[in-house]
Short mmCIF file of C-alpha atoms and ligand atoms in Angstrom, two decimals:
data_model
loop_
_atom_site.label_atom_id
_atom_site.label_comp_id
_atom_site.label_asym_id
_atom_site.label_seq_id
_atom_site.Cartn_x
_atom_site.Cartn_y
_atom_site.Cartn_z
CA MET V 1492 -22.72 34.35 -17.01
CA SER V 1493 -23.87 36.21 -13.91
CA ILE V 1494 -23.33 34.84 -10.46
CA ASN V 1495 -25.99 35.23 -7.83
CA SER V 1496 -24.75 37.56 -5.03
CA ASN V 1497 -25.43 34.94 -2.40
CA ALA V 1498 -23.40 32.41 -4.39
CA LEU V 1499 -20.62 34.97 -4.63
CA SER V 1500 -20.54 35.33 -0.82
CA THR V 1501 -20.45 31.57 -0.49
CA TYR V 1502 -17.60 31.41 -2.98
CA LYS V 1503 -15.66 34.12 -1.08
CA LEU V 1504 -16.20 32.29 2.17
CA LEU V 1505 -14.92 29.06 0.61
CA LYS V 1506 -11.87 30.82 -0.79
CA ALA V 1507 -11.04 32.31 2.60
CA THR V 1508 -11.55 28.94 4.26
CA ALA V 1509 -9.31 27.30 1.66
CA GLU V 1510 -6.52 29.79 2.41
CA VAL V 1511 -6.72 29.08 6.13
CA ALA V 1512 -6.81 25.33 5.41
CA GLU V 1513 -3.77 25.54 3.15
CA LYS V 1514 -1.77 27.39 5.81
CA SER V 1515 -2.83 24.92 8.44
CA LEU V 1516 -1.90 22.00 6.17
CA GLU V 1517 1.52 23.48 5.45
CA GLY V 1518 2.13 23.96 9.16
CA ARG V 1519 1.06 20.41 9.92
CA ILE V 1520 3.23 18.95 7.16
CA GLN V 1521 6.22 20.85 8.55
CA HIS V 1522 5.35 19.63 12.00
CA TYR V 1523 5.17 16.00 10.80
CA ARG V 1524 8.45 16.37 8.97
CA ALA V 1525 10.23 17.73 12.03
CA HIS V 1526 8.53 15.25 14.31
CA LEU V 1527 8.98 12.21 12.13
CA LYS V 1528 12.45 13.08 10.91
CA SER V 1529 10.87 12.09 7.60
CA GLU V 1530 14.08 12.65 5.66
CA ASP V 1531 15.61 9.73 7.45
CA LYS V 1532 12.72 7.85 8.99
CA GLU V 1533 14.35 5.01 10.85
CA LEU V 1534 13.18 1.46 10.76
CA ARG V 1535 13.12 -0.55 13.95
CA THR V 1536 16.19 -2.66 14.59
CA TYR V 1537 16.39 -6.38 15.34
CA THR V 1538 18.24 -8.31 18.02
CA GLN V 1539 20.58 -11.11 17.02
CA LYS V 1540 17.95 -13.70 17.90
CA ALA V 1541 15.29 -11.88 15.85
CA ALA V 1542 17.73 -11.55 12.93
CA ALA V 1543 18.54 -15.26 13.11
CA ASP V 1544 14.81 -16.11 13.18
CA LEU V 1545 14.14 -13.96 10.14
CA LEU V 1546 17.09 -15.46 8.29
CA GLY V 1547 16.00 -18.96 9.29
CA VAL V 1548 19.40 -19.81 10.72
CA ASN V 1549 20.67 -20.80 14.11
CA ASN V 1550 21.73 -18.01 16.48
CA ARG V 1551 25.07 -19.78 16.96
CA THR V 1552 25.67 -19.87 13.22
CA LEU V 1553 25.25 -16.12 13.11
CA LYS V 1554 27.65 -15.68 15.99
CA ARG V 1555 30.24 -17.89 14.29
CA ARG V 1556 29.94 -16.00 11.01
CA HIS V 1557 30.39 -12.75 12.93
CA ASP V 1558 33.52 -14.16 14.60
CA GLN V 1559 34.87 -15.16 11.19
CA GLY V 1560 34.43 -11.56 10.07
CA ASP V 1561 31.94 -12.50 7.33
CA PHE V 1562 29.73 -9.50 8.09
CA ASP V 1563 32.47 -6.96 8.84
CA HIS V 1564 31.91 -5.19 5.52
CA LEU V 1565 28.34 -4.35 6.60
CA SER V 1566 29.44 -2.17 9.54
CA ILE V 1567 26.51 -3.32 11.66
CA GLN V 1568 25.90 -0.88 14.50
CA LYS V 1569 25.65 -1.83 18.13
CA GLY V 1570 22.97 -0.53 20.46
CA ALA V 1571 23.46 1.15 23.84
CA ASN V 1572 23.53 -2.30 25.46
CA GLY V 1573 26.58 -3.29 23.37
CA HIS V 1574 24.65 -5.88 21.34
CA TYR V 1575 24.22 -5.76 17.60
CA ALA V 1576 21.17 -3.79 16.47
CA TYR V 1577 20.46 -5.08 12.97
CA THR V 1578 18.52 -3.04 10.46
CA LEU V 1579 16.43 -4.84 7.86
CA SER V 1580 18.97 -3.75 5.22
CA ASN V 1581 21.70 -5.40 7.32
CA ILE V 1582 19.68 -8.60 7.50
CA PHE V 1583 19.04 -8.65 3.75
CA ALA V 1584 22.76 -8.11 3.08
CA MET V 1585 23.59 -10.89 5.55
CA ALA V 1586 21.19 -13.16 3.66
CA ASP V 1587 23.18 -12.47 0.49
CA THR V 1588 26.41 -13.32 2.31
CA LEU V 1589 24.86 -16.52 3.66
CA GLY V 1590 23.65 -17.53 0.19
CA ILE V 1591 19.96 -17.19 1.12
CA HIS V 1592 18.37 -16.20 -2.16
CA SER V 1593 15.49 -13.81 -2.56
CA ASP V 1594 12.25 -15.44 -3.63
CA HIS V 1595 10.91 -13.16 -6.36
CA ARG V 1596 8.37 -14.17 -8.95
CA SER V 1597 9.87 -15.77 -12.01
CA GLU V 1598 9.46 -14.43 -15.52
CA GLN V 1599 6.39 -16.50 -16.26
CA ASP V 1600 4.67 -15.33 -13.04
CA LYS V 1601 2.31 -12.45 -13.47
CA LEU V 1602 2.95 -9.23 -11.56
CA GLN V 1603 0.17 -9.05 -8.95
CA VAL V 1604 -1.57 -5.69 -8.84
CA ILE V 1605 -3.93 -5.67 -5.86
CA VAL V 1606 -6.44 -2.86 -5.50
CA ILE V 1607 -7.97 -2.05 -2.16
CA ASN V 1608 -11.27 -0.24 -2.46
CA SER V 1609 -14.60 0.39 -0.82
CA LEU V 1610 -17.01 3.25 -1.18
CA LYS V 1611 -17.18 3.48 2.57
CA GLY V 1612 -14.81 6.16 3.85
CA GLY V 1613 -12.75 5.30 6.91
CA CYS V 1614 -13.31 1.53 6.70
CA GLY V 1615 -9.58 0.84 7.01
CA LYS V 1616 -8.34 0.78 3.40
CA THR V 1617 -5.15 2.73 4.03
CA THR V 1618 -4.38 1.26 7.45
CA SER V 1619 -4.82 -2.27 6.13
CA LEU V 1620 -2.80 -1.61 2.98
CA VAL V 1621 0.25 -0.07 4.64
CA ASN V 1622 0.37 -2.69 7.37
CA LEU V 1623 -0.08 -5.57 4.91
CA ALA V 1624 2.67 -4.13 2.70
CA ALA V 1625 5.01 -3.72 5.66
CA ALA V 1626 4.28 -7.27 6.84
CA LEU V 1627 4.90 -8.71 3.36
CA ALA V 1628 8.17 -6.83 3.19
CA THR V 1629 9.57 -7.28 6.68
CA THR V 1630 8.34 -10.53 8.20
CA ASN V 1631 10.08 -12.96 5.87
CA ILE V 1632 13.38 -13.20 4.05
CA LYS V 1633 11.87 -13.52 0.57
CA ARG V 1634 12.58 -9.87 -0.23
CA TYR V 1635 9.48 -9.35 -2.36
CA ARG V 1636 9.77 -6.22 -4.46
CA ILE V 1637 6.71 -4.26 -3.38
CA GLY V 1638 5.30 -1.15 -4.98
CA ILE V 1639 2.60 1.01 -3.41
CA ILE V 1640 0.60 3.35 -5.59
CA ASP V 1641 -1.32 5.97 -3.67
CA LEU V 1642 -4.27 6.69 -5.91
CA ASP V 1643 -6.03 8.75 -3.24
CA PRO V 1644 -5.15 12.45 -3.58
CA GLN V 1645 -5.68 12.76 0.18
CA GLY V 1646 -2.28 11.09 0.35
CA SER V 1647 -2.84 9.02 3.46
CA SER V 1648 -0.69 6.08 2.45
CA SER V 1649 2.00 8.44 1.12
CA SER V 1650 2.26 9.87 4.65
CA PHE V 1651 3.39 6.49 5.97
CA PHE V 1652 6.31 6.53 3.52
CA PRO V 1653 7.41 10.16 3.51
CA SER V 1654 9.30 11.37 0.49
CA ARG V 1655 12.84 12.66 0.70
CA GLU V 1656 11.94 15.16 -1.98
CA HIS V 1657 10.00 18.31 -1.30
CA ASP V 1658 7.83 18.06 -4.38
CA PRO V 1659 7.87 14.45 -5.60
CA ILE V 1660 6.36 13.32 -8.89
CA THR V 1661 2.94 11.87 -8.18
CA VAL V 1662 0.91 9.15 -9.82
CA GLY V 1663 -1.47 11.87 -11.07
CA ASP V 1664 1.43 13.73 -12.70
CA LEU V 1665 2.29 10.60 -14.66
CA MET V 1666 -1.28 9.79 -15.62
CA ARG V 1667 -2.03 13.39 -16.58
CA ASP V 1668 1.10 13.58 -18.70
CA CYS V 1669 2.24 16.86 -17.19
CA ILE V 1670 5.95 16.05 -16.85
CA GLU V 1671 8.52 16.85 -19.48
CA LEU V 1672 11.33 14.40 -19.99
CA ASP V 1673 14.88 15.64 -19.48
CA GLU V 1674 17.21 15.33 -22.43
CA GLY V 1675 18.13 11.70 -22.97
CA GLU V 1676 15.66 10.52 -20.32
CA THR V 1677 13.17 7.81 -21.23
CA TRP V 1678 9.59 7.51 -19.98
CA THR V 1679 10.47 4.21 -18.32
CA GLN V 1680 13.32 5.86 -16.41
CA LEU V 1681 11.09 8.69 -15.30
CA VAL V 1682 8.38 6.34 -14.04
CA SER V 1683 10.93 4.11 -12.36
CA ASP V 1684 12.52 7.07 -10.56
CA SER V 1685 9.07 8.27 -9.49
CA PHE V 1686 8.60 5.07 -7.47
CA GLN V 1687 10.66 6.30 -4.55
CA THR V 1688 12.61 4.10 -2.24
CA THR V 1689 11.33 4.17 1.33
CA HIS V 1690 12.77 3.48 4.77
CA ILE V 1691 11.71 -0.17 4.25
CA PRO V 1692 14.34 -1.52 1.86
CA ASN V 1693 12.06 -3.41 -0.52
CA ILE V 1694 9.03 -1.10 -0.58
CA ARG V 1695 8.88 1.69 -3.13
CA ILE V 1696 6.05 4.19 -3.29
CA LEU V 1697 4.51 6.28 -6.01
CA PRO V 1698 2.89 9.04 -3.95
CA SER V 1699 -0.19 11.10 -4.63
CA GLY V 1700 -0.67 14.84 -4.39
CA MET V 1701 -3.60 17.21 -4.11
CA ASP V 1702 -3.28 18.16 -7.80
CA ASP V 1703 -4.10 14.56 -8.71
CA PHE V 1704 -7.73 15.59 -8.20
CA TYR V 1705 -7.47 17.40 -11.54
CA PHE V 1706 -7.31 14.04 -13.28
CA GLU V 1707 -11.06 13.74 -12.82
CA HIS V 1708 -11.89 17.09 -14.31
CA GLU V 1709 -9.40 16.76 -17.14
CA THR V 1710 -10.64 13.31 -18.07
CA ALA V 1711 -14.23 14.55 -18.19
CA THR V 1712 -13.18 17.42 -20.48
CA GLU V 1713 -11.11 15.11 -22.66
CA LEU V 1714 -14.09 12.81 -23.03
CA LYS V 1715 -16.36 15.63 -24.07
CA GLU V 1716 -13.94 16.84 -26.70
CA SER V 1717 -12.78 13.61 -28.25
CA SER V 1718 -14.57 10.84 -30.01
CA GLY V 1719 -14.03 7.19 -29.30
CA TYR V 1720 -12.15 5.37 -26.58
CA ASP V 1721 -9.01 4.84 -28.65
CA ASN V 1722 -8.34 8.58 -28.68
CA THR V 1723 -8.25 8.90 -24.93
CA ARG V 1724 -7.73 5.45 -23.45
CA HIS V 1725 -8.71 7.22 -20.26
CA TYR V 1726 -9.20 3.98 -18.31
CA HIS V 1727 -5.87 2.51 -19.41
CA LYS V 1728 -3.63 5.35 -18.24
CA LEU V 1729 -2.50 3.82 -14.96
CA LYS V 1730 -1.86 0.46 -16.58
CA GLU V 1731 -0.14 1.66 -19.71
CA ARG V 1732 1.66 4.82 -18.60
CA VAL V 1733 2.59 3.88 -15.05
CA ILE V 1734 2.58 0.14 -14.39
CA GLU V 1735 3.65 -1.51 -17.64
CA PRO V 1736 6.88 0.50 -17.98
CA VAL V 1737 8.14 -0.74 -14.58
CA GLN V 1738 6.40 -4.11 -14.30
CA ASP V 1739 9.68 -6.04 -14.24
CA GLU V 1740 10.81 -4.14 -11.15
CA PHE V 1741 8.09 -5.48 -8.85
CA ASP V 1742 6.52 -8.71 -7.62
CA ILE V 1743 3.48 -7.13 -5.99
CA ILE V 1744 1.90 -3.72 -6.41
CA LEU V 1745 -0.70 -2.54 -3.91
CA ILE V 1746 -2.99 0.32 -4.89
CA ASP V 1747 -4.73 2.47 -2.30
CA THR V 1748 -7.84 4.26 -3.54
CA ALA V 1749 -10.17 7.03 -2.44
CA PRO V 1750 -13.66 6.10 -1.23
CA SER V 1751 -15.03 6.94 -4.63
CA LEU V 1752 -15.91 5.33 -7.94
CA ASN V 1753 -14.15 7.99 -9.97
CA PHE V 1754 -11.99 7.83 -13.11
CA MET V 1755 -8.94 7.03 -11.00
CA PHE V 1756 -10.78 3.99 -9.67
CA TYR V 1757 -11.69 2.79 -13.16
CA ASN V 1758 -7.97 3.04 -13.93
CA ALA V 1759 -7.14 1.02 -10.84
CA LEU V 1760 -9.62 -1.65 -11.92
CA MET V 1761 -8.18 -1.78 -15.42
CA ALA V 1762 -4.69 -2.31 -14.00
CA SER V 1763 -5.72 -4.79 -11.31
CA THR V 1764 -5.13 -8.51 -11.14
CA ALA V 1765 -6.88 -8.84 -7.78
CA MET V 1766 -9.15 -6.95 -5.44
CA LEU V 1767 -9.40 -6.58 -1.68
CA ILE V 1768 -12.58 -5.10 -0.24
CA PRO V 1769 -12.35 -4.05 3.39
CA VAL V 1770 -15.54 -4.42 5.39
CA HIS V 1771 -15.88 -2.68 8.72
CA PRO V 1772 -18.33 -4.83 10.69
CA GLU V 1773 -20.88 -2.19 11.64
CA ALA V 1774 -24.45 -2.50 10.39
CA VAL V 1775 -24.49 0.75 8.38
CA ASP V 1776 -21.11 -0.05 6.87
CA PHE V 1777 -22.15 -3.55 5.83
CA ASP V 1778 -25.34 -2.21 4.22
CA ALA V 1779 -23.31 0.44 2.38
CA ASN V 1780 -20.93 -2.28 1.28
CA ASN V 1781 -23.75 -4.30 -0.25
CA LYS V 1782 -24.94 -1.28 -2.22
CA TYR V 1783 -21.36 -0.67 -3.34
CA LEU V 1784 -21.05 -4.23 -4.64
CA LYS V 1785 -24.00 -3.72 -6.94
CA ARG V 1786 -22.30 -0.66 -8.46
CA LEU V 1787 -18.95 -2.42 -8.61
CA GLY V 1788 -20.42 -5.13 -10.82
CA GLU V 1789 -21.77 -2.55 -13.24
CA ILE V 1790 -18.46 -0.69 -13.35
CA TYR V 1791 -16.51 -3.88 -13.84
CA HIS V 1792 -18.66 -4.67 -16.86
CA THR V 1793 -17.40 -1.48 -18.54
CA VAL V 1794 -13.79 -2.32 -17.74
CA ALA V 1795 -14.17 -5.91 -18.93
CA ALA V 1796 -15.66 -4.72 -22.22
CA LEU V 1797 -12.52 -2.61 -22.70
CA GLY V 1798 -10.21 -5.58 -22.34
CA HIS V 1799 -9.63 -6.37 -18.66
CA GLU V 1800 -8.51 -9.97 -18.21
CA GLY V 1801 -10.30 -10.84 -14.97
CA TRP V 1802 -9.10 -11.12 -11.39
CA ASP V 1803 -7.00 -13.86 -9.89
CA PHE V 1804 -8.89 -13.29 -6.65
CA MET V 1805 -11.38 -11.00 -5.00
CA GLN V 1806 -11.49 -11.15 -1.23
CA PHE V 1807 -13.36 -9.38 1.52
CA LEU V 1808 -11.24 -8.38 4.48
CA VAL V 1809 -12.95 -7.64 7.78
CA THR V 1810 -11.18 -4.64 9.28
CA ASN V 1811 -10.98 -2.90 12.62
CA TYR V 1812 -12.84 -5.78 14.24
CA VAL V 1813 -13.45 -5.37 17.94
CA LYS V 1814 -13.14 -8.81 19.44
CA GLY V 1815 -15.85 -9.59 21.96
CA ASN V 1816 -18.27 -7.05 20.51
CA HIS V 1817 -21.46 -9.04 19.99
CA SER V 1818 -23.02 -6.94 17.28
CA GLN V 1819 -19.77 -6.93 15.28
CA ARG V 1820 -19.52 -10.68 15.67
CA ASP V 1821 -23.05 -11.08 14.29
CA ILE V 1822 -22.20 -8.94 11.30
CA VAL V 1823 -19.01 -10.88 10.59
CA LYS V 1824 -21.17 -14.01 10.70
CA ASP V 1825 -23.51 -12.42 8.14
CA VAL V 1826 -20.54 -11.45 5.95
CA ARG V 1827 -19.20 -15.01 6.05
CA THR V 1828 -22.63 -16.54 5.42
CA ALA V 1829 -23.13 -14.27 2.43
CA PHE V 1830 -19.68 -14.44 0.85
CA GLY V 1831 -18.27 -17.72 2.14
CA ARG V 1832 -14.71 -18.42 1.11
CA GLN V 1833 -14.33 -15.03 -0.43
CA VAL V 1834 -13.89 -13.63 3.05
CA MET V 1835 -10.30 -13.71 4.35
CA SER V 1836 -10.03 -16.25 7.18
CA TYR V 1837 -8.71 -13.73 9.69
CA PRO V 1838 -10.04 -10.23 10.25
CA ILE V 1839 -7.71 -7.37 11.00
CA ASN V 1840 -8.54 -6.77 14.63
CA HIS V 1841 -8.99 -3.38 16.19
CA SER V 1842 -5.76 -2.67 18.00
CA SER V 1843 -4.51 0.13 20.20
CA ALA V 1844 -1.07 -0.53 18.68
CA ILE V 1845 -2.43 0.26 15.21
CA THR V 1846 -4.12 3.41 16.49
CA ALA V 1847 -0.92 4.51 18.21
CA SER V 1848 1.39 3.70 15.27
CA SER V 1849 -0.93 5.28 12.73
CA SER V 1850 -1.04 8.52 14.68
CA SER V 1851 2.67 8.95 13.95
CA PHE V 1852 2.36 7.44 10.46
CA ASN V 1853 4.13 4.22 11.32
CA THR V 1854 3.01 0.73 10.56
CA ILE V 1855 3.14 -1.72 13.42
CA PHE V 1856 6.12 -3.36 11.71
CA ASP V 1857 8.40 -0.35 11.50
CA GLN V 1858 7.31 0.99 14.88
CA LYS V 1859 10.11 0.70 17.41
CA THR V 1860 8.71 -1.09 20.44
CA SER V 1861 10.27 1.50 22.72
CA ASP V 1862 8.62 4.36 20.78
CA SER V 1863 5.17 2.80 20.72
CA LEU V 1864 2.49 4.53 22.71
CA ALA V 1865 0.77 1.18 23.02
CA SER V 1866 1.98 -1.68 25.17
CA ARG V 1867 4.56 -4.14 23.84
CA GLU V 1868 2.00 -6.88 24.31
CA SER V 1869 -0.58 -5.17 22.12
CA LEU V 1870 2.07 -4.42 19.46
CA LEU V 1871 3.15 -8.08 19.30
CA LYS V 1872 -0.45 -9.32 19.32
CA SER V 1873 -1.38 -7.06 16.45
CA GLN V 1874 1.74 -8.06 14.50
CA GLU V 1875 0.76 -11.73 14.88
CA ASN V 1876 -2.76 -10.93 13.68
CA ILE V 1877 -1.56 -9.11 10.55
CA LYS V 1878 0.96 -11.87 9.84
CA ASP V 1879 -1.92 -14.38 9.77
CA VAL V 1880 -3.75 -12.20 7.25
CA VAL V 1881 -0.60 -11.79 5.17
CA ASP V 1882 0.08 -15.54 5.14
CA GLU V 1883 -3.26 -16.06 3.44
CA LEU V 1884 -2.72 -13.14 1.07
CA GLU V 1885 0.69 -14.53 0.14
CA MET V 1886 -0.88 -17.92 -0.52
CA LEU V 1887 -3.48 -16.30 -2.80
CA ILE V 1888 -0.76 -14.43 -4.66
CA ARG V 1889 1.61 -17.35 -5.01
CA SER V 1890 -1.07 -19.83 -6.02
CA ASN V 1891 -1.54 -17.69 -9.11
CA TRP V 1892 2.12 -17.80 -9.99
CA ALA V 1893 2.98 -20.45 -12.54
CA SER V 1894 6.26 -21.24 -10.77
CA THR V 1895 4.36 -22.24 -7.62
CA GLN V 1896 2.07 -24.46 -9.69
CA SER V 1897 4.95 -26.14 -11.50
CA SER V 1898 6.85 -26.81 -8.27
CA LEU V 1899 3.68 -28.42 -6.89
CA ASP V 1900 3.41 -30.58 -10.02
N1 ATP Y 2703 -7.29 -2.35 12.88
C1 ATP Y 2703 -7.39 -1.09 13.33
N2 ATP Y 2703 -7.13 -0.81 14.64
C2 ATP Y 2703 -7.24 0.45 15.10
N3 ATP Y 2703 -7.59 1.50 14.34
C3 ATP Y 2703 -7.85 1.30 13.03
C4 ATP Y 2703 -7.76 -0.02 12.45
N4 ATP Y 2703 -8.08 0.09 11.14
C5 ATP Y 2703 -8.35 1.38 10.90
N5 ATP Y 2703 -8.21 2.11 12.04
C6 ATP Y 2703 -8.44 3.56 12.20
O1 ATP Y 2703 -9.63 3.92 11.52
C7 ATP Y 2703 -9.48 5.17 10.88
C8 ATP Y 2703 -9.78 5.04 9.40
O2 ATP Y 2703 -8.85 4.16 8.81
P1 ATP Y 2703 -8.26 4.39 7.37
O3 ATP Y 2703 -7.73 5.76 7.20
O4 ATP Y 2703 -7.33 3.27 7.10
O5 ATP Y 2703 -9.56 4.24 6.49
P2 ATP Y 2703 -9.71 4.49 4.93
O6 ATP Y 2703 -10.72 3.52 4.47
O7 ATP Y 2703 -8.40 4.48 4.26
O8 ATP Y 2703 -10.31 5.97 4.91
P3 ATP Y 2703 -10.56 6.88 3.60
O9 ATP Y 2703 -11.82 6.34 3.01
O10 ATP Y 2703 -10.70 8.25 4.15
O11 ATP Y 2703 -9.37 6.71 2.72
C9 ATP Y 2703 -8.04 5.63 11.16
O12 ATP Y 2703 -8.06 6.51 12.24
C10 ATP Y 2703 -7.32 4.34 11.52
O13 ATP Y 2703 -6.23 4.57 12.40
MG1 MG Y 2704 -7.52 5.93 2.97
#
């Protein structure tokens, strides 16, 4: 095969650009690591009143239990002001001491696997996902076991939960079967260890990496060379190789996706029990969203024919909504008129606190108020907004758990 000389120049240019980009990326990653202290990213701490609120107990009760020495074994640190500065881990351990049980799903409740996807790039998938996960994990004492799978090789959601390891196992590594087991190690152990603990005690993340892009190419090749779905099960890889082995370790798994309808996305659909579709209320974005929905239906048909069991819910989530912007308000009205109750009641509002936190890869829930580049007021306002969204999401999740139904009966 001969390559046109012009194409060769283009190729050389791209290679040179890629080298520069790689160096720049390496430098930036090192910069983030140094800047973020990613090895030991610290969660915000809570005052005694905030800890008591989260635990659902009286401030005086906490004080008395402290005086009795009930929490001495936790070595809770004090801040510069001499008051206790509780970490979330401290609060969870205090809950155990106080006999406040975690509220996980029971055995008959289905693991919820929620996929967030839209073909529209930059509509707020990652920002919404990481903030919703952090709110689910940190704003109540239920201690949900939350897994995040970053199915976007760009690795945006992985950046919010930096790995302690230099070269962590990625979701693509597991799906592409390119890891060898150590002697005596089981696949389940390997997958479980690949879901890394994060600075938020009950969130674990399975990160992505740039090599995960190869999954697309390899799947296409595999398809060409093999006959019949049973030989490849290329749409079942995430479900069967990654999620099923560790399903008992989680209550909720959230999957971030690339703005693409690629093989990875088919895998996400096959593994999903629910779907969240972010809609940025700008005219071009809403139009793009409507075109996407047509394609989504066609794609879902393929997945359903291969055995998918249907969603517990599919919701639209208005994201990055600028309150008071008339044209955005009109579009939200159109979205609600078109999709009715399938639109989440609250949008995620545009917030300078989210912009500021995201720029240092923090969610607004692990952002220390004192470190925030946005005002305390805007941080609290945005936290309240996301909590409203999460309350509804939690209701949707729990209403599909048999234990919730039976307690209602
Ligand atoms: N509620 C919000 N308030 C302020 N900024 C926001 C909000 N939601 C999203 N953004 C900003 O919009 C930009 C795009 O968001 P994000 O990365 O979450 O989109 P995405 O859909 O994941 O993009 P991609 O398609 O590239 O994965 C980011 O700069 C993010 O900080
Ligand atoms: Mg993203």
